[in-house]
mmCIF file of C-alpha atoms in Angstrom:
data_model
loop_
_atom_site.group_PDB
_atom_site.id
_atom_site.type_symbol
_atom_site.label_atom_id
_atom_site.label_comp_id
_atom_site.label_asym_id
_atom_site.label_seq_id
_atom_site.Cartn_x
_atom_site.Cartn_y
_atom_site.Cartn_z
ATOM 1 C CA UNK A 1 9.282 30.436 -6.783
ATOM 2 C CA UNK A 2 7.615 30.113 -3.361
ATOM 3 C CA UNK A 3 9.756 28.919 -0.455
ATOM 4 C CA UNK A 4 8.855 27.319 2.869
ATOM 5 C CA UNK A 5 8.579 30.043 5.483
ATOM 6 C CA UNK A 6 6.809 28.218 8.312
ATOM 7 C CA UNK A 7 6.607 24.629 9.531
ATOM 8 C CA UNK A 8 4.134 23.391 12.120
ATOM 9 C CA UNK A 9 4.866 20.214 14.062
ATOM 10 C CA UNK A 10 1.869 18.362 15.511
ATOM 11 C CA UNK A 11 1.546 15.150 17.516
ATOM 12 C CA UNK A 12 -1.832 14.241 16.059
ATOM 13 C CA UNK A 13 -3.797 14.541 12.832
ATOM 14 C CA UNK A 14 -6.283 17.313 13.650
ATOM 15 C CA UNK A 15 -9.857 16.820 12.511
ATOM 16 C CA UNK A 16 -9.921 20.068 10.585
ATOM 17 C CA UNK A 17 -11.969 20.639 7.418
ATOM 18 C CA UNK A 18 -9.647 23.405 6.175
ATOM 19 C CA UNK A 19 -6.553 21.216 6.601
ATOM 20 C CA UNK A 20 -8.359 18.391 4.838
ATOM 21 C CA UNK A 21 -9.122 20.623 1.860
ATOM 22 C CA UNK A 22 -5.577 22.018 1.569
ATOM 23 C CA UNK A 23 -3.929 18.622 2.134
ATOM 24 C CA UNK A 24 -5.972 16.912 -0.584
ATOM 25 C CA UNK A 25 -5.535 19.870 -2.945
ATOM 26 C CA UNK A 26 -1.791 19.288 -2.611
ATOM 27 C CA UNK A 27 -2.237 15.559 -3.331
ATOM 28 C CA UNK A 28 -4.031 16.426 -6.566
ATOM 29 C CA UNK A 29 -1.095 18.579 -7.714
ATOM 30 C CA UNK A 30 1.713 16.042 -7.301
ATOM 31 C CA UNK A 31 3.037 14.040 -10.241
ATOM 32 C CA UNK A 32 1.337 10.732 -9.348
ATOM 33 C CA UNK A 33 -1.548 11.298 -6.889
ATOM 34 C CA UNK A 34 -2.187 8.364 -4.579
ATOM 35 C CA UNK A 35 -5.142 7.681 -2.301
ATOM 36 C CA UNK A 36 -2.578 6.625 0.328
ATOM 37 C CA UNK A 37 -1.307 10.227 0.507
ATOM 38 C CA UNK A 38 -4.667 11.747 1.412
ATOM 39 C CA UNK A 39 -5.705 13.377 4.667
ATOM 40 C CA UNK A 40 -8.383 10.691 5.052
ATOM 41 C CA UNK A 41 -5.860 7.856 4.954
ATOM 42 C CA UNK A 42 -3.676 9.341 7.710
ATOM 43 C CA UNK A 43 -6.702 10.153 9.848
ATOM 44 C CA UNK A 44 -8.034 6.581 9.497
ATOM 45 C CA UNK A 45 -4.656 5.171 10.606
ATOM 46 C CA UNK A 46 -4.627 7.463 13.628
ATOM 47 C CA UNK A 47 -8.161 6.509 14.641
ATOM 48 C CA UNK A 48 -7.543 2.768 14.330
ATOM 49 C CA UNK A 49 -4.001 2.490 15.703
ATOM 50 C CA UNK A 50 -4.094 5.134 18.429
ATOM 51 C CA UNK A 51 -2.999 2.574 21.058
ATOM 52 C CA UNK A 52 0.264 1.721 19.276
ATOM 53 C CA UNK A 53 1.201 4.610 16.966
ATOM 54 C CA UNK A 54 2.251 8.123 17.938
ATOM 55 C CA UNK A 55 1.689 10.469 14.983
ATOM 56 C CA UNK A 56 4.206 13.179 14.169
ATOM 57 C CA UNK A 57 2.797 15.523 11.532
ATOM 58 C CA UNK A 58 4.903 18.194 9.806
ATOM 59 C CA UNK A 59 2.969 20.857 7.899
ATOM 60 C CA UNK A 60 4.927 23.325 5.762
ATOM 61 C CA UNK A 61 3.497 26.646 4.532
ATOM 62 C CA UNK A 62 4.745 29.048 1.867
ATOM 63 C CA UNK A 63 4.924 32.833 2.003
ATOM 64 C CA UNK A 64 1.257 33.153 1.038
ATOM 65 C CA UNK A 65 0.180 30.927 3.954
ATOM 66 C CA UNK A 66 -0.763 28.022 1.676
ATOM 67 C CA UNK A 67 0.053 24.463 2.699
ATOM 68 C CA UNK A 68 2.973 23.372 0.497
ATOM 69 C CA UNK A 69 4.313 20.276 2.255
ATOM 70 C CA UNK A 70 3.164 17.396 4.464
ATOM 71 C CA UNK A 71 5.223 14.726 6.206
ATOM 72 C CA UNK A 72 2.872 12.255 7.885
ATOM 73 C CA UNK A 73 5.112 10.286 10.254
ATOM 74 C CA UNK A 74 4.913 8.241 13.443
ATOM 75 C CA UNK A 75 7.320 7.456 16.278
ATOM 76 C CA UNK A 76 7.629 4.489 18.622
ATOM 77 C CA UNK A 77 6.836 4.683 22.337
ATOM 78 C CA UNK A 78 10.457 5.553 23.201
ATOM 79 C CA UNK A 79 10.546 8.223 20.475
ATOM 80 C CA UNK A 80 13.863 6.890 19.157
ATOM 81 C CA UNK A 81 12.513 5.507 15.874
ATOM 82 C CA UNK A 82 10.385 7.176 13.194
ATOM 83 C CA UNK A 83 8.551 5.881 10.124
ATOM 84 C CA UNK A 84 5.793 6.845 7.746
ATOM 85 C CA UNK A 85 2.486 6.864 9.638
ATOM 86 C CA UNK A 86 0.863 4.817 6.873
ATOM 87 C CA UNK A 87 3.764 2.371 6.389
ATOM 88 C CA UNK A 88 1.807 -0.781 7.263
ATOM 89 C CA UNK A 89 -1.340 0.179 5.342
ATOM 90 C CA UNK A 90 -0.311 2.144 2.245
ATOM 91 C CA UNK A 91 1.031 0.610 -0.963
ATOM 92 C CA UNK A 92 2.948 3.852 -1.559
ATOM 93 C CA UNK A 93 4.243 6.312 1.052
ATOM 94 C CA UNK A 94 6.051 9.599 0.445
ATOM 95 C CA UNK A 95 6.685 13.150 1.575
ATOM 96 C CA UNK A 96 3.937 15.252 0.070
ATOM 97 C CA UNK A 97 4.992 18.398 -1.791
ATOM 98 C CA UNK A 98 5.674 19.850 -5.197
ATOM 99 C CA UNK A 99 9.274 19.493 -6.462
ATOM 100 C CA UNK A 100 10.106 23.115 -5.627
ATOM 101 C CA UNK A 101 9.520 22.467 -1.907
ATOM 102 C CA UNK A 102 10.741 18.864 -1.593
ATOM 103 C CA UNK A 103 14.347 19.566 -0.588
ATOM 104 C CA UNK A 104 13.339 22.148 1.998
ATOM 105 C CA UNK A 105 10.626 19.952 3.518
ATOM 106 C CA UNK A 106 12.829 16.879 3.892
ATOM 107 C CA UNK A 107 15.796 18.882 5.201
ATOM 108 C CA UNK A 108 13.583 20.464 7.871
ATOM 109 C CA UNK A 109 12.028 17.113 8.850
ATOM 110 C CA UNK A 110 15.360 15.303 9.236
ATOM 111 C CA UNK A 111 16.815 18.235 11.142
ATOM 112 C CA UNK A 112 13.871 18.215 13.560
ATOM 113 C CA UNK A 113 13.987 14.443 14.042
ATOM 114 C CA UNK A 114 17.713 14.680 14.797
ATOM 115 C CA UNK A 115 17.050 17.380 17.398
ATOM 116 C CA UNK A 116 14.475 15.110 19.037
ATOM 117 C CA UNK A 117 17.063 12.344 19.416
ATOM 118 C CA UNK A 118 15.535 10.003 16.856
ATOM 119 C CA UNK A 119 18.382 7.693 15.798
ATOM 120 C CA UNK A 120 16.599 5.402 13.336
ATOM 121 C CA UNK A 121 14.200 6.311 10.551
ATOM 122 C CA UNK A 122 12.541 3.671 8.372
ATOM 123 C CA UNK A 123 10.712 4.817 5.254
ATOM 124 C CA UNK A 124 8.856 1.896 3.701
ATOM 125 C CA UNK A 125 7.213 1.737 0.265
ATOM 126 C CA UNK A 126 8.773 4.975 -0.952
ATOM 127 C CA UNK A 127 8.412 5.029 -4.777
ATOM 128 C CA UNK A 128 11.795 4.606 -6.451
ATOM 129 C CA UNK A 129 10.903 7.289 -9.009
ATOM 130 C CA UNK A 130 10.149 9.874 -6.297
ATOM 131 C CA UNK A 131 12.100 13.147 -6.004
ATOM 132 C CA UNK A 132 12.360 12.350 -2.299
ATOM 133 C CA UNK A 133 15.201 9.860 -2.839
ATOM 134 C CA UNK A 134 17.796 12.432 -3.867
ATOM 135 C CA UNK A 135 16.556 14.892 -1.239
ATOM 136 C CA UNK A 136 16.883 12.248 1.494
ATOM 137 C CA UNK A 137 20.431 11.377 0.474
ATOM 138 C CA UNK A 138 21.492 15.026 0.703
ATOM 139 C CA UNK A 139 19.589 15.876 3.895
ATOM 140 C CA UNK A 140 20.714 12.711 5.686
ATOM 141 C CA UNK A 141 24.385 13.652 5.268
ATOM 142 C CA UNK A 142 23.707 17.179 6.510
ATOM 143 C CA UNK A 143 21.967 15.888 9.646
ATOM 144 C CA UNK A 144 24.219 13.013 10.687
ATOM 145 C CA UNK A 145 22.205 10.128 9.242
ATOM 146 C CA UNK A 146 23.548 7.361 7.042
ATOM 147 C CA UNK A 147 21.121 6.465 4.256
ATOM 148 C CA UNK A 148 20.630 3.036 2.706
ATOM 149 C CA UNK A 149 17.925 2.170 0.167
ATOM 150 C CA UNK A 150 16.942 -1.226 -1.169
ATOM 151 C CA UNK A 151 14.029 -2.584 -3.164
ATOM 152 C CA UNK A 152 10.909 -3.229 -1.109
ATOM 153 C CA UNK A 153 8.331 -4.295 -3.728
ATOM 154 C CA UNK A 154 7.723 -4.302 -7.449
ATOM 155 C CA UNK A 155 4.099 -3.266 -7.875
ATOM 156 C CA UNK A 156 2.483 -4.706 -10.993
ATOM 157 C CA UNK A 157 0.245 -2.355 -12.968
ATOM 158 C CA UNK A 158 -2.018 -2.532 -16.001
ATOM 159 C CA UNK A 159 -1.701 0.499 -18.266
ATOM 160 C CA UNK A 160 -5.072 0.406 -19.978
ATOM 161 C CA UNK A 161 -4.006 2.291 -23.112
ATOM 162 C CA UNK A 162 -1.437 -0.448 -23.846
ATOM 163 C CA UNK A 163 -3.911 -3.324 -23.831
ATOM 164 C CA UNK A 164 -4.399 -5.177 -27.085
ATOM 165 C CA UNK A 165 -7.790 -5.028 -28.800
ATOM 166 C CA UNK A 166 -9.066 -7.138 -31.677
ATOM 167 C CA UNK A 167 -10.421 -5.130 -34.625
ATOM 168 C CA UNK A 168 -13.970 -3.992 -33.970
ATOM 169 C CA UNK A 169 -14.059 -5.191 -30.328
ATOM 170 C CA UNK A 170 -14.295 -2.940 -27.276
ATOM 171 C CA UNK A 171 -13.114 -5.533 -24.760
ATOM 172 C CA UNK A 172 -9.331 -5.921 -24.494
ATOM 173 C CA UNK A 173 -7.463 -9.163 -25.089
ATOM 174 C CA UNK A 174 -6.498 -10.368 -21.591
ATOM 175 C CA UNK A 175 -4.441 -13.330 -20.345
ATOM 176 C CA UNK A 176 -6.371 -16.562 -19.901
ATOM 177 C CA UNK A 177 -9.369 -15.325 -21.905
ATOM 178 C CA UNK A 178 -10.513 -18.826 -22.800
ATOM 179 C CA UNK A 179 -10.106 -20.074 -19.240
ATOM 180 C CA UNK A 180 -11.981 -17.045 -17.903
ATOM 181 C CA UNK A 181 -14.882 -17.631 -20.293
ATOM 182 C CA UNK A 182 -15.107 -21.303 -19.269
ATOM 183 C CA UNK A 183 -14.928 -20.432 -15.573
ATOM 184 C CA UNK A 184 -17.530 -17.690 -15.810
ATOM 185 C CA UNK A 185 -19.837 -20.065 -17.665
ATOM 186 C CA UNK A 186 -19.463 -22.665 -14.881
ATOM 187 C CA UNK A 187 -19.791 -20.074 -12.100
ATOM 188 C CA UNK A 188 -22.851 -18.583 -13.768
ATOM 189 C CA UNK A 189 -24.633 -21.843 -14.531
ATOM 190 C CA UNK A 190 -27.658 -20.767 -12.472
ATOM 191 C CA UNK A 191 -27.483 -17.019 -13.000
ATOM 192 C CA UNK A 192 -25.175 -14.808 -15.127
ATOM 193 C CA UNK A 193 -22.029 -13.555 -13.401
ATOM 194 C CA UNK A 194 -22.000 -9.820 -12.770
ATOM 195 C CA UNK A 195 -20.032 -7.197 -10.836
ATOM 196 C CA UNK A 196 -21.687 -5.253 -8.046
ATOM 197 C CA UNK A 197 -19.965 -2.100 -6.756
ATOM 198 C CA UNK A 198 -20.783 -0.610 -3.355
ATOM 199 C CA UNK A 199 -19.419 2.922 -2.947
ATOM 200 C CA UNK A 200 -21.228 4.639 -0.070
ATOM 201 C CA UNK A 201 -20.950 3.887 3.636
ATOM 202 C CA UNK A 202 -24.631 2.773 3.877
ATOM 203 C CA UNK A 203 -23.904 0.326 1.029
ATOM 204 C CA UNK A 204 -20.490 -0.916 2.154
ATOM 205 C CA UNK A 205 -20.945 -0.939 5.941
ATOM 206 C CA UNK A 206 -23.351 -3.907 6.110
ATOM 207 C CA UNK A 207 -21.132 -5.896 3.697
ATOM 208 C CA UNK A 208 -17.836 -5.488 5.571
ATOM 209 C CA UNK A 209 -18.332 -8.313 8.130
ATOM 210 C CA UNK A 210 -18.978 -10.881 5.371
ATOM 211 C CA UNK A 211 -16.059 -9.564 3.322
ATOM 212 C CA UNK A 212 -13.664 -9.736 6.288
ATOM 213 C CA UNK A 213 -14.872 -13.219 7.179
ATOM 214 C CA UNK A 214 -14.263 -14.357 3.582
ATOM 215 C CA UNK A 215 -10.757 -12.818 3.603
ATOM 216 C CA UNK A 216 -9.813 -14.505 6.888
ATOM 217 C CA UNK A 217 -11.237 -17.860 5.725
ATOM 218 C CA UNK A 218 -9.325 -17.713 2.433
ATOM 219 C CA UNK A 219 -6.024 -17.116 4.235
ATOM 220 C CA UNK A 220 -6.691 -19.920 6.697
ATOM 221 C CA UNK A 221 -7.376 -22.273 3.791
ATOM 222 C CA UNK A 222 -3.838 -21.592 2.541
ATOM 223 C CA UNK A 223 -2.198 -21.889 5.964
ATOM 224 C CA UNK A 224 -1.766 -18.136 6.483
ATOM 225 C CA UNK A 225 -3.216 -15.498 8.780
ATOM 226 C CA UNK A 226 -5.053 -12.581 7.207
ATOM 227 C CA UNK A 227 -4.237 -9.105 8.498
ATOM 228 C CA UNK A 228 -8.015 -8.662 8.714
ATOM 229 C CA UNK A 229 -7.983 -11.118 11.604
ATOM 230 C CA UNK A 230 -6.465 -8.235 13.583
ATOM 231 C CA UNK A 231 -8.984 -5.990 15.330
ATOM 232 C CA UNK A 232 -6.989 -2.821 14.664
ATOM 233 C CA UNK A 233 -6.876 -3.620 10.952
ATOM 234 C CA UNK A 234 -10.625 -4.261 10.941
ATOM 235 C CA UNK A 235 -11.183 -0.917 12.635
ATOM 236 C CA UNK A 236 -8.869 0.757 10.139
ATOM 237 C CA UNK A 237 -10.874 -0.576 7.182
ATOM 238 C CA UNK A 238 -14.116 0.639 8.775
ATOM 239 C CA UNK A 239 -12.737 4.117 9.490
ATOM 240 C CA UNK A 240 -11.145 4.338 6.051
ATOM 241 C CA UNK A 241 -14.388 3.348 4.354
ATOM 242 C CA UNK A 242 -16.363 6.028 6.183
ATOM 243 C CA UNK A 243 -13.809 8.701 5.277
ATOM 244 C CA UNK A 244 -13.193 7.729 1.651
ATOM 245 C CA UNK A 245 -16.838 7.072 0.833
ATOM 246 C CA UNK A 246 -17.678 10.759 1.161
ATOM 247 C CA UNK A 247 -15.509 11.883 -1.808
ATOM 248 C CA UNK A 248 -16.292 8.612 -3.661
ATOM 249 C CA UNK A 249 -12.810 7.078 -3.574
ATOM 250 C CA UNK A 250 -13.623 3.599 -2.177
ATOM 251 C CA UNK A 251 -15.293 0.677 -3.950
ATOM 252 C CA UNK A 252 -16.186 -2.729 -2.538
ATOM 253 C CA UNK A 253 -16.641 -4.917 -5.602
ATOM 254 C CA UNK A 254 -18.400 -8.284 -5.510
ATOM 255 C CA UNK A 255 -18.472 -10.758 -8.351
ATOM 256 C CA UNK A 256 -21.834 -12.440 -8.014
ATOM 257 C CA UNK A 257 -24.088 -15.065 -9.507
ATOM 258 C CA UNK A 258 -27.613 -14.382 -8.348
ATOM 259 C CA UNK A 259 -27.280 -13.696 -4.609
ATOM 260 C CA UNK A 260 -24.107 -15.795 -4.250
ATOM 261 C CA UNK A 261 -20.826 -13.900 -3.787
ATOM 262 C CA UNK A 262 -18.011 -15.578 -5.725
ATOM 263 C CA UNK A 263 -15.166 -13.098 -5.108
ATOM 264 C CA UNK A 264 -14.477 -9.700 -3.544
ATOM 265 C CA UNK A 265 -12.149 -6.743 -3.932
ATOM 266 C CA UNK A 266 -11.969 -3.959 -1.369
ATOM 267 C CA UNK A 267 -10.276 -1.295 -3.467
ATOM 268 C CA UNK A 268 -10.118 2.357 -4.444
ATOM 269 C CA UNK A 269 -10.863 4.500 -7.473
ATOM 270 C CA UNK A 270 -8.683 7.581 -7.315
ATOM 271 C CA UNK A 271 -7.665 10.031 -10.044
ATOM 272 C CA UNK A 272 -7.606 7.592 -12.917
ATOM 273 C CA UNK A 273 -6.418 4.515 -11.020
ATOM 274 C CA UNK A 274 -8.426 1.523 -9.820
ATOM 275 C CA UNK A 275 -6.596 -0.174 -6.934
ATOM 276 C CA UNK A 276 -6.614 -3.948 -6.342
ATOM 277 C CA UNK A 277 -6.077 -3.725 -2.571
ATOM 278 C CA UNK A 278 -7.866 -6.428 -0.529
ATOM 279 C CA UNK A 279 -9.061 -9.193 -2.893
ATOM 280 C CA UNK A 280 -10.438 -12.556 -1.777
ATOM 281 C CA UNK A 281 -12.731 -15.324 -2.972
ATOM 282 C CA UNK A 282 -14.669 -18.394 -1.877
ATOM 283 C CA UNK A 283 -12.091 -21.194 -1.477
ATOM 284 C CA UNK A 284 -14.711 -23.808 -2.363
ATOM 285 C CA UNK A 285 -14.690 -22.366 -5.888
ATOM 286 C CA UNK A 286 -10.908 -22.311 -6.307
ATOM 287 C CA UNK A 287 -10.901 -24.694 -9.276
ATOM 288 C CA UNK A 288 -12.745 -22.006 -11.254
ATOM 289 C CA UNK A 289 -10.130 -19.297 -10.424
ATOM 290 C CA UNK A 290 -12.740 -16.770 -9.220
ATOM 291 C CA UNK A 291 -10.096 -14.251 -8.119
ATOM 292 C CA UNK A 292 -8.477 -14.286 -11.544
ATOM 293 C CA UNK A 293 -11.896 -13.918 -13.166
ATOM 294 C CA UNK A 294 -12.768 -10.965 -10.927
ATOM 295 C CA UNK A 295 -9.545 -9.176 -11.840
ATOM 296 C CA UNK A 296 -10.177 -9.830 -15.539
ATOM 297 C CA UNK A 297 -13.658 -8.320 -15.289
ATOM 298 C CA UNK A 298 -12.349 -5.281 -13.357
ATOM 299 C CA UNK A 299 -9.668 -4.651 -15.989
ATOM 300 C CA UNK A 300 -12.296 -5.016 -18.729
ATOM 301 C CA UNK A 301 -14.627 -2.569 -17.024
ATOM 302 C CA UNK A 302 -11.830 -0.079 -16.345
ATOM 303 C CA UNK A 303 -10.659 -0.297 -19.978
ATOM 304 C CA UNK A 304 -14.124 0.672 -21.201
ATOM 305 C CA UNK A 305 -14.316 3.669 -18.843
ATOM 306 C CA UNK A 306 -12.433 6.792 -20.040
ATOM 307 C CA UNK A 307 -12.061 7.940 -16.424
ATOM 308 C CA UNK A 308 -9.436 5.236 -15.798
ATOM 309 C CA UNK A 309 -5.875 4.998 -17.101
ATOM 310 C CA UNK A 310 -4.434 2.312 -14.812
ATOM 311 C CA UNK A 311 -5.326 -0.688 -12.678
ATOM 312 C CA UNK A 312 -2.749 -0.900 -9.879
ATOM 313 C CA UNK A 313 -2.301 -4.432 -8.521
ATOM 314 C CA UNK A 314 -0.457 -3.309 -5.396
ATOM 315 C CA UNK A 315 2.191 -4.954 -3.255
ATOM 316 C CA UNK A 316 3.310 -8.511 -3.840
ATOM 317 C CA UNK A 317 4.655 -10.460 -6.806
ATOM 318 C CA UNK A 318 1.988 -13.136 -7.203
ATOM 319 C CA UNK A 319 2.153 -14.970 -10.522
ATOM 320 C CA UNK A 320 -1.379 -14.021 -11.584
ATOM 321 C CA UNK A 321 -0.481 -10.324 -11.293
ATOM 322 C CA UNK A 322 2.495 -10.787 -13.583
ATOM 323 C CA UNK A 323 0.199 -12.275 -16.218
ATOM 324 C CA UNK A 324 -1.901 -9.101 -16.308
ATOM 325 C CA UNK A 325 0.817 -6.492 -15.836
ATOM 326 C CA UNK A 326 2.272 -4.503 -18.716
ATOM 327 C CA UNK A 327 4.240 -2.097 -16.511
ATOM 328 C CA UNK A 328 5.426 -1.884 -12.903
ATOM 329 C CA UNK A 329 6.470 0.583 -10.233
ATOM 330 C CA UNK A 330 9.263 -0.118 -7.773
ATOM 331 C CA UNK A 331 9.102 0.896 -4.119
ATOM 332 C CA UNK A 332 12.060 1.198 -1.747
ATOM 333 C CA UNK A 333 12.805 0.415 1.874
ATOM 334 C CA UNK A 334 14.936 3.349 3.046
ATOM 335 C CA UNK A 335 16.711 3.358 6.389
ATOM 336 C CA UNK A 336 18.479 6.314 7.963
ATOM 337 C CA UNK A 337 20.678 5.603 10.980
ATOM 338 C CA UNK A 338 23.008 7.678 13.130
ATOM 339 C CA UNK A 339 25.044 4.584 14.047
ATOM 340 C CA UNK A 340 27.758 3.684 11.535
ATOM 341 C CA UNK A 341 27.923 0.146 12.944
ATOM 342 C CA UNK A 342 24.186 -0.473 12.476
ATOM 343 C CA UNK A 343 24.329 1.083 9.015
ATOM 344 C CA UNK A 344 27.151 -1.199 7.827
ATOM 345 C CA UNK A 345 25.571 -4.227 9.514
ATOM 346 C CA UNK A 346 22.308 -3.653 7.645
ATOM 347 C CA UNK A 347 24.079 -3.362 4.288
ATOM 348 C CA UNK A 348 26.087 -6.546 4.893
ATOM 349 C CA UNK A 349 23.001 -8.447 6.043
ATOM 350 C CA UNK A 350 21.083 -7.356 2.943
ATOM 351 C CA UNK A 351 23.904 -8.305 0.563
ATOM 352 C CA UNK A 352 24.396 -11.671 2.253
ATOM 353 C CA UNK A 353 20.668 -12.419 1.988
ATOM 354 C CA UNK A 354 20.719 -11.445 -1.687
ATOM 355 C CA UNK A 355 23.639 -13.795 -2.405
ATOM 356 C CA UNK A 356 21.894 -16.623 -0.576
ATOM 357 C CA UNK A 357 18.666 -16.160 -2.555
ATOM 358 C CA UNK A 358 20.458 -16.179 -5.898
ATOM 359 C CA UNK A 359 22.200 -19.490 -5.148
ATOM 360 C CA UNK A 360 19.930 -22.476 -4.393
ATOM 361 C CA UNK A 361 22.891 -24.499 -3.087
ATOM 362 C CA UNK A 362 23.964 -21.757 -0.694
ATOM 363 C CA UNK A 363 20.369 -21.215 0.452
ATOM 364 C CA UNK A 364 19.940 -24.958 1.104
ATOM 365 C CA UNK A 365 23.191 -25.010 3.052
ATOM 366 C CA UNK A 366 22.180 -22.045 5.189
ATOM 367 C CA UNK A 367 18.788 -23.595 5.910
ATOM 368 C CA UNK A 368 20.512 -26.858 6.920
ATOM 369 C CA UNK A 369 22.852 -24.968 9.241
ATOM 370 C CA UNK A 370 19.940 -23.150 10.854
ATOM 371 C CA UNK A 371 18.103 -26.462 11.273
ATOM 372 C CA UNK A 372 21.116 -28.079 12.960
ATOM 373 C CA UNK A 373 21.549 -25.036 15.206
ATOM 374 C CA UNK A 374 17.912 -25.187 16.286
ATOM 375 C CA UNK A 375 18.191 -28.919 17.081
ATOM 376 C CA UNK A 376 21.351 -28.362 19.123
ATOM 377 C CA UNK A 377 19.784 -25.436 20.905
ATOM 378 C CA UNK A 378 16.691 -27.473 21.817
ATOM 379 C CA UNK A 379 18.887 -30.254 23.250
ATOM 380 C CA UNK A 380 20.742 -27.758 25.414
ATOM 381 C CA UNK A 381 17.440 -26.300 26.629
ATOM 382 C CA UNK A 382 16.069 -29.776 27.398
#
């Protein structure tokens, strides 16, 4: 069994073709490969968020000189807090290694962070079924950190092999089939509804401004602010598209009738999984549920393609996702702190919030108290 014999610590993601090849080769060998773990994803984050993020990259090598572990992290400006570099962009984040090297990689990383005086570590969207959980619990104790993990998200997924099919039919039986057929008929009254997939940078690049505009407009229509209204996020999507288009891992899907775009999904197709990442639709067509129809057509297309096993619906527990999902994957929010007081405070705050959410009466009472406090505070300020 190979062991880690050398670890390199870098403060940037080097633009190195050899590192790219070894990094992605390691991604392909892990139990559940994710596009969010790739070299391209970390490099895109660095390029887009260079003004606010400070990368901290740990590269572990075995006795043969082969890359056997990657920890793609970032620190704040004071270098007292660390997190996954891709925490705000990736649906899943993890330490990258095979099981044989996981304990050694995480132990080395936590030891190094402790030496650098980093007191708080936040690891968001770490899969609950990852080997990293047990390794973190052990290594945190050895390095003076207190570890606390709680649920971050439940990611809905569609396992294509579990979809129901009627005898003699290739298309699966999906939720809302009748509604989808009616909606598609109305949406395609002038021209049949079809899916158009752009996969190369020359194809996707010219479409990105319209897609981003549609995403921002949809959020505004529901009283929210799209993350694509942020210039750094826009730059991230552009950089990511350029990098992922080369190996063919990105797909901008449009549901169209003639030349009219009804709905969009900026997603990924990676090692058997089609990712529902940035969907949006024309709010003027909301009564026809174009987003739901687009997802139905993507699941249908994926089910008919032997290259796909799963459609991953990503972060968030929207009701329409639950209607499609036949399995899920939990992610965790893991915090490691050197301060016992902050550690206990976080646990108590989490448990109190959980109690409040499970009791409507308690939640209403807390909201009323906060409202009264705000009114009193405003009077004192006035």
